[in-house]
Amino acid sequence: MCLDEGYINGKDLQVHHIIPIRKNEDLILEDDNLITLCPMHHQLVEGGKKYISYLYRLAKTPPGI
């Protein structure tokens, strides 16, 4: 999300499950369901259904595109 907003942040990145584990345990280690986020963005999207399609798009877009 940081990169999508125009800046690079490589500090304190956290792994986020786009579809929460509690909703689908089968996706726990699926690469397509994981994205790294800074703590601020991680807190912002945690539990927010409105971010799911946005996060999937980001996770599938190679950096710099």
PDB file of C-alpha atoms in Angstrom:
ATOM      1  CA  MET A   1       0.000   0.000   0.000  1.00  0.00           C
ATOM      2  CA  CYS A   2       2.896   2.329   0.740  1.00  0.00           C
ATOM      3  CA  LEU A   3       4.326   1.764  -2.737  1.00  0.00           C
ATOM      4  CA  ASP A   4       0.887   2.284  -4.280  1.00  0.00           C
ATOM      5  CA  GLU A   5       0.785   5.649  -2.482  1.00  0.00           C
ATOM      6  CA  GLY A   6       4.152   6.599  -3.942  1.00  0.00           C
ATOM      7  CA  TYR A   7       6.717   5.810  -1.281  1.00  0.00           C
ATOM      8  CA  ILE A   8       8.898   2.873  -0.314  1.00  0.00           C
ATOM      9  CA  ASN A   9       8.739   1.610   3.223  1.00  0.00           C
ATOM     10  CA  GLY A  10      10.781  -1.451   4.142  1.00  0.00           C
ATOM     11  CA  LYS A  11      10.686  -1.036   7.914  1.00  0.00           C
ATOM     12  CA  ASP A  12       8.779  -3.265  10.299  1.00  0.00           C
ATOM     13  CA  LEU A  13       6.760  -4.951   7.551  1.00  0.00           C
ATOM     14  CA  GLN A  14       4.101  -7.404   8.659  1.00  0.00           C
ATOM     15  CA  VAL A  15       2.420 -10.275   6.842  1.00  0.00           C
ATOM     16  CA  HIS A  16      -1.327  -9.832   6.365  1.00  0.00           C
ATOM     17  CA  HIS A  17      -3.802 -12.542   5.371  1.00  0.00           C
ATOM     18  CA  ILE A  18      -6.172 -10.895   2.893  1.00  0.00           C
ATOM     19  CA  ILE A  19      -8.891 -13.407   3.741  1.00  0.00           C
ATOM     20  CA  PRO A  20      -8.521 -13.879   7.505  1.00  0.00           C
ATOM     21  CA  ILE A  21      -7.478 -17.325   8.760  1.00  0.00           C
ATOM     22  CA  ARG A  22     -10.569 -17.473  10.955  1.00  0.00           C
ATOM     23  CA  LYS A  23     -12.720 -17.265   7.814  1.00  0.00           C
ATOM     24  CA  ASN A  24     -10.788 -19.806   5.736  1.00  0.00           C
ATOM     25  CA  GLU A  25      -8.013 -21.850   7.351  1.00  0.00           C
ATOM     26  CA  ASP A  26      -7.182 -23.461   3.978  1.00  0.00           C
ATOM     27  CA  LEU A  27      -5.670 -20.136   2.822  1.00  0.00           C
ATOM     28  CA  ILE A  28      -3.194 -19.851   5.713  1.00  0.00           C
ATOM     29  CA  LEU A  29      -0.094 -20.437   3.516  1.00  0.00           C
ATOM     30  CA  GLU A  30      -1.450 -19.522   0.075  1.00  0.00           C
ATOM     31  CA  ASP A  31       0.827 -16.920  -1.513  1.00  0.00           C
ATOM     32  CA  ASP A  32      -2.142 -15.292  -3.248  1.00  0.00           C
ATOM     33  CA  ASN A  33      -3.683 -14.578   0.149  1.00  0.00           C
ATOM     34  CA  LEU A  34      -0.598 -12.937   1.691  1.00  0.00           C
ATOM     35  CA  ILE A  35       0.692  -9.393   1.426  1.00  0.00           C
ATOM     36  CA  THR A  36       3.262  -7.425   3.420  1.00  0.00           C
ATOM     37  CA  LEU A  37       2.113  -4.158   4.941  1.00  0.00           C
ATOM     38  CA  CYS A  38       3.597  -1.517   7.184  1.00  0.00           C
ATOM     39  CA  PRO A  39       2.088  -1.431  10.683  1.00  0.00           C
ATOM     40  CA  MET A  40      -0.065   1.624   9.884  1.00  0.00           C
ATOM     41  CA  HIS A  41      -1.630   0.051   6.780  1.00  0.00           C
ATOM     42  CA  HIS A  42      -1.955  -3.325   8.497  1.00  0.00           C
ATOM     43  CA  GLN A  43      -4.005  -1.750  11.269  1.00  0.00           C
ATOM     44  CA  LEU A  44      -6.066   0.172   8.699  1.00  0.00           C
ATOM     45  CA  VAL A  45      -7.089  -2.914   6.694  1.00  0.00           C
ATOM     46  CA  GLU A  46      -7.448  -5.385   9.560  1.00  0.00           C
ATOM     47  CA  GLY A  47     -11.033  -6.611   9.473  1.00  0.00           C
ATOM     48  CA  GLY A  48     -11.985  -4.242   6.656  1.00  0.00           C
ATOM     49  CA  LYS A  49     -13.909  -6.119   3.974  1.00  0.00           C
ATOM     50  CA  LYS A  50     -13.774  -3.088   1.699  1.00  0.00           C
ATOM     51  CA  TYR A  51     -10.013  -3.592   1.244  1.00  0.00           C
ATOM     52  CA  ILE A  52     -10.082  -7.223   0.059  1.00  0.00           C
ATOM     53  CA  SER A  53     -10.242  -6.607  -3.716  1.00  0.00           C
ATOM     54  CA  TYR A  54      -7.731  -3.744  -3.447  1.00  0.00           C
ATOM     55  CA  LEU A  55      -5.257  -5.925  -1.528  1.00  0.00           C
ATOM     56  CA  TYR A  56      -5.660  -8.818  -3.986  1.00  0.00           C
ATOM     57  CA  ARG A  57      -4.913  -6.417  -6.851  1.00  0.00           C
ATOM     58  CA  LEU A  58      -1.805  -5.106  -5.068  1.00  0.00           C
ATOM     59  CA  ALA A  59      -0.600  -8.618  -4.212  1.00  0.00           C
ATOM     60  CA  LYS A  60      -0.788  -9.649  -7.869  1.00  0.00           C
ATOM     61  CA  THR A  61       0.888  -6.517  -9.275  1.00  0.00           C
ATOM     62  CA  PRO A  62       4.681  -6.707  -9.602  1.00  0.00           C
ATOM     63  CA  PRO A  63       6.484  -3.736  -7.970  1.00  0.00           C
ATOM     64  CA  GLY A  64       7.108  -0.798 -10.260  1.00  0.00           C
ATOM     65  CA  ILE A  65       4.092  -1.352 -12.513  1.00  0.00           C
TER      66      ILE A  65
END
